[in-house]
Amino acid sequence: MEQKARTIRLKEDSFKKEPLIQQTLLYIYFEDRWRNFFKWTPKWLDVEKIMWKALEVEEKNNPNGLWSKEWEKASERIPYLKEFKLPVRVTCGDMGEVDEEEWRYRVEVCILPKESTYVGGSRRGSKKFSINNYTFKMGSLVNALKSVPVKYGLAFGTECFGINQNVEPTDYFPGGGVYFYVWLPYKISRADYRILAREMAGAIRSYIRSVILDLRNIEEGFEET
């Protein structure tokens, strides 16, 4: 006799990451009604299979039903996720040792344009920078970086500096971009440096993506009216 399937759902705090030297693992946590927890590390091909199977099922269901409407909303956003690529890249500029008691290295973290994207800020230092017609606050970017789970202290510059650029967002200037400073402490292993660099780059990209998506939604809302 087949046993009845146990009902599980996404845990409230359902996503956690484990940074490794070569990659970062994503864990998805579920719980049942007795608060037993289950952990799953999905393969993206498995996720794709689930979405296609859900489409098959919902095509047979009532097209006006609750679950069909939920699927329709979710499926509208899936191609958008695949199409959305950041118009910038995050990389390192000048790096080197510093003569400071607490810090060992200072690194320039650069936000550079892709193709015809405008990325600019003041050469003398600014609390803000621009990507095309979007404006980003250094304070918010630093807060995103402070959320990176680390076991040692870091210091972040609160100003960014323009790279070869003092033109308007409507003008494309090859070689432009912005950079800011990050100070790294002593007593970190080389493996830790590598993990830390990847986590910081991911936090910067995530912050930029979230702001652009929010502002694009506002733009689309005005276009619909």
Short mmCIF file of C-alpha atoms in Angstrom, two decimals:
data_model
loop_
_atom_site.label_atom_id
_atom_site.label_comp_id
_atom_site.label_asym_id
_atom_site.label_seq_id
_atom_site.Cartn_x
_atom_site.Cartn_y
_atom_site.Cartn_z
CA MET A 1 0.00 0.00 0.00
CA GLU A 2 1.38 3.34 -1.03
CA GLN A 3 1.94 5.74 1.80
CA LYS A 4 0.32 9.15 1.73
CA ALA A 5 2.81 11.83 0.72
CA ARG A 6 4.03 14.08 3.50
CA THR A 7 3.02 17.70 3.00
CA ILE A 8 5.99 20.05 3.07
CA ARG A 9 6.39 23.72 2.27
CA LEU A 10 9.14 26.27 1.96
CA LYS A 11 10.58 27.25 5.32
CA GLU A 12 10.16 30.90 6.26
CA ASP A 13 13.92 31.45 6.04
CA SER A 14 14.17 29.18 3.03
CA PHE A 15 17.44 30.08 1.27
CA LYS A 16 20.99 29.81 2.53
CA LYS A 17 24.34 29.93 0.76
CA GLU A 18 27.57 28.10 1.53
CA PRO A 19 30.62 29.83 0.00
CA LEU A 20 33.35 27.45 -1.16
CA ILE A 21 36.65 28.20 -2.85
CA GLN A 22 35.46 27.39 -6.39
CA GLN A 23 31.73 28.08 -6.09
CA THR A 24 28.83 28.96 -3.82
CA LEU A 25 26.20 26.33 -3.00
CA LEU A 26 22.54 27.29 -2.71
CA TYR A 27 20.42 25.37 -0.21
CA ILE A 28 16.62 25.44 -0.16
CA TYR A 29 14.98 24.50 3.13
CA PHE A 30 11.54 22.94 3.53
CA GLU A 31 9.53 21.97 6.61
CA ASP A 32 6.56 19.72 7.30
CA ARG A 33 3.69 20.22 9.73
CA TRP A 34 5.78 18.66 12.53
CA ARG A 35 8.60 21.17 11.87
CA ASN A 36 10.99 18.59 10.50
CA PHE A 37 13.43 20.33 8.14
CA PHE A 38 14.66 19.17 4.74
CA LYS A 39 17.52 20.62 2.70
CA TRP A 40 17.75 20.54 -1.08
CA THR A 41 20.53 21.73 -3.40
CA PRO A 42 18.78 21.91 -6.78
CA LYS A 43 20.32 21.33 -10.16
CA TRP A 44 19.08 23.98 -12.57
CA LEU A 45 18.02 21.30 -15.07
CA ASP A 46 15.86 19.77 -12.31
CA VAL A 47 14.26 23.16 -11.68
CA GLU A 48 13.53 23.46 -15.40
CA LYS A 49 11.92 20.00 -15.41
CA ILE A 50 9.64 21.01 -12.53
CA MET A 51 8.52 24.16 -14.37
CA TRP A 52 7.76 22.26 -17.59
CA LYS A 53 5.82 19.58 -15.71
CA ALA A 54 3.83 22.27 -13.89
CA LEU A 55 2.93 23.78 -17.25
CA GLU A 56 1.65 20.39 -18.48
CA VAL A 57 -0.54 20.00 -15.41
CA GLU A 58 -1.95 23.52 -15.45
CA GLU A 59 -2.84 23.23 -19.14
CA LYS A 60 -5.23 20.42 -18.14
CA ASN A 61 -6.69 22.35 -15.22
CA ASN A 62 -9.33 25.04 -15.19
CA PRO A 63 -7.71 28.01 -17.01
CA ASN A 64 -9.56 30.32 -14.66
CA GLY A 65 -8.54 28.44 -11.53
CA LEU A 66 -6.42 29.81 -8.71
CA TRP A 67 -3.30 27.74 -9.46
CA SER A 68 -3.43 28.44 -13.20
CA LYS A 69 -3.47 32.16 -12.48
CA GLU A 70 -0.50 31.81 -10.13
CA TRP A 71 1.41 29.82 -12.74
CA GLU A 72 0.64 32.44 -15.39
CA LYS A 73 2.07 35.22 -13.22
CA ALA A 74 5.21 33.20 -12.43
CA SER A 75 5.80 32.13 -16.03
CA GLU A 76 5.63 35.75 -17.22
CA ARG A 77 8.69 36.56 -15.12
CA ILE A 78 10.81 33.50 -15.97
CA PRO A 79 11.87 34.62 -19.49
CA TYR A 80 12.52 38.09 -18.05
CA LEU A 81 15.02 36.63 -15.58
CA LYS A 82 16.90 34.89 -18.36
CA GLU A 83 16.93 38.00 -20.54
CA PHE A 84 18.06 40.35 -17.77
CA LYS A 85 21.81 40.85 -17.82
CA LEU A 86 23.61 43.55 -15.93
CA PRO A 87 24.86 46.36 -18.19
CA VAL A 88 28.07 46.51 -16.13
CA ARG A 89 30.84 44.25 -14.91
CA VAL A 90 32.47 44.23 -11.48
CA THR A 91 36.23 43.75 -11.32
CA CYS A 92 39.41 44.82 -9.49
CA GLY A 93 41.61 47.79 -10.30
CA ASP A 94 44.81 48.72 -8.50
CA MET A 95 45.70 46.51 -5.54
CA GLY A 96 48.51 46.60 -3.04
CA GLU A 97 49.76 46.55 0.52
CA VAL A 98 49.15 49.55 2.76
CA ASP A 99 51.11 50.99 5.67
CA GLU A 100 48.27 50.80 8.19
CA GLU A 101 48.25 48.96 11.47
CA GLU A 102 44.96 47.08 11.04
CA TRP A 103 44.80 46.64 7.26
CA ARG A 104 47.08 44.69 4.97
CA TYR A 105 45.68 45.35 1.48
CA ARG A 106 43.69 48.06 -0.26
CA VAL A 107 41.75 47.08 -3.37
CA GLU A 108 40.02 49.22 -5.96
CA VAL A 109 36.66 47.65 -6.77
CA CYS A 110 35.59 48.83 -10.23
CA ILE A 111 32.14 49.01 -11.80
CA LEU A 112 32.77 49.17 -15.54
CA PRO A 113 30.43 49.55 -18.52
CA LYS A 114 29.51 46.88 -21.02
CA GLU A 115 29.15 47.93 -24.66
CA SER A 116 27.42 51.34 -24.89
CA THR A 117 26.43 51.62 -21.23
CA TYR A 118 27.25 54.85 -19.39
CA VAL A 119 28.83 54.42 -15.96
CA GLY A 120 30.07 57.59 -14.33
CA GLY A 121 30.77 59.62 -11.23
CA SER A 122 32.87 62.55 -10.11
CA ARG A 123 36.64 62.18 -10.42
CA ARG A 124 37.01 63.97 -7.08
CA GLY A 125 34.77 61.56 -5.22
CA SER A 126 31.01 61.30 -4.80
CA LYS A 127 28.37 59.68 -2.61
CA LYS A 128 26.51 58.60 -5.76
CA PHE A 129 27.19 57.14 -9.19
CA SER A 130 25.13 56.59 -12.34
CA ILE A 131 24.47 53.70 -14.69
CA ASN A 132 22.68 55.06 -17.75
CA ASN A 133 19.77 57.07 -16.31
CA TYR A 134 19.75 55.25 -12.95
CA THR A 135 21.39 56.70 -9.83
CA PHE A 136 22.89 54.58 -7.03
CA LYS A 137 23.88 55.65 -3.51
CA MET A 138 27.23 54.57 -2.13
CA GLY A 139 25.66 54.28 1.33
CA SER A 140 23.22 51.65 0.06
CA LEU A 141 25.98 49.80 -1.77
CA VAL A 142 28.14 49.70 1.35
CA ASN A 143 25.16 48.40 3.38
CA ALA A 144 24.78 45.59 0.82
CA LEU A 145 28.47 44.75 1.22
CA LYS A 146 28.17 44.75 5.01
CA SER A 147 25.56 41.99 4.69
CA VAL A 148 28.23 39.64 3.28
CA PRO A 149 28.83 36.99 5.97
CA VAL A 150 32.48 37.27 6.99
CA LYS A 151 34.46 36.18 10.03
CA TYR A 152 36.75 39.20 9.99
CA GLY A 153 36.43 42.98 9.79
CA LEU A 154 36.45 44.90 6.52
CA ALA A 155 36.47 48.60 5.69
CA PHE A 156 34.64 50.13 2.74
CA GLY A 157 35.10 53.53 1.16
CA THR A 158 31.94 55.66 1.29
CA GLU A 159 32.83 57.58 -1.89
CA CYS A 160 33.34 56.44 -5.45
CA PHE A 161 35.54 58.02 -8.11
CA GLY A 162 34.92 58.39 -11.83
CA ILE A 163 37.29 56.77 -14.32
CA ASN A 164 38.25 59.00 -17.29
CA GLN A 165 34.74 60.38 -17.40
CA ASN A 166 33.08 63.73 -16.94
CA VAL A 167 30.35 63.51 -19.55
CA GLU A 168 26.57 63.22 -19.47
CA PRO A 169 24.73 59.86 -19.39
CA THR A 170 23.64 60.43 -23.01
CA ASP A 171 27.28 60.32 -24.12
CA TYR A 172 29.15 57.05 -24.34
CA PHE A 173 32.77 57.30 -23.29
CA PRO A 174 34.88 54.14 -23.73
CA GLY A 175 36.96 53.32 -20.71
CA GLY A 176 34.64 55.03 -18.26
CA GLY A 177 33.30 53.65 -15.01
CA VAL A 178 33.66 54.19 -11.27
CA TYR A 179 35.70 52.65 -8.46
CA PHE A 180 35.80 52.68 -4.68
CA TYR A 181 38.15 51.26 -2.06
CA VAL A 182 37.96 48.18 0.16
CA TRP A 183 40.50 47.49 2.92
CA LEU A 184 41.31 43.87 3.83
CA PRO A 185 42.79 42.84 7.18
CA TYR A 186 45.68 40.59 8.20
CA LYS A 187 45.34 36.95 9.23
CA ILE A 188 43.16 35.78 6.36
CA SER A 189 44.05 32.67 4.37
CA ARG A 190 44.39 32.83 0.61
CA ALA A 191 41.29 30.68 0.28
CA ASP A 192 39.37 33.18 2.44
CA TYR A 193 40.49 36.05 0.20
CA ARG A 194 39.16 34.25 -2.83
CA ILE A 195 35.80 33.48 -1.22
CA LEU A 196 35.52 37.01 0.11
CA ALA A 197 36.19 38.56 -3.30
CA ARG A 198 33.50 36.42 -4.93
CA GLU A 199 30.98 37.22 -2.19
CA MET A 200 31.65 40.96 -2.46
CA ALA A 201 31.29 40.94 -6.25
CA GLY A 202 28.03 39.01 -5.90
CA ALA A 203 26.66 41.48 -3.34
CA ILE A 204 27.48 44.43 -5.62
CA ARG A 205 25.81 42.81 -8.62
CA SER A 206 22.76 41.87 -6.54
CA TYR A 207 22.41 45.44 -5.26
CA ILE A 208 22.69 46.97 -8.74
CA ARG A 209 20.25 44.44 -10.19
CA SER A 210 17.64 45.08 -7.46
CA VAL A 211 17.71 48.86 -7.99
CA ILE A 212 17.49 48.57 -11.78
CA LEU A 213 14.58 46.10 -11.56
CA ASP A 214 12.69 48.37 -9.15
CA LEU A 215 13.18 51.42 -11.35
CA ARG A 216 12.27 49.52 -14.51
CA ASN A 217 9.01 48.44 -12.88
CA ILE A 218 8.27 52.08 -12.09
CA GLU A 219 9.00 53.01 -15.71
CA GLU A 220 6.73 50.25 -17.01
CA GLY A 221 3.97 51.35 -14.62
CA PHE A 222 3.97 54.85 -16.07
CA GLU A 223 4.03 53.48 -19.62
CA GLU A 224 0.89 51.43 -18.92
CA THR A 225 -1.15 54.48 -17.84
#
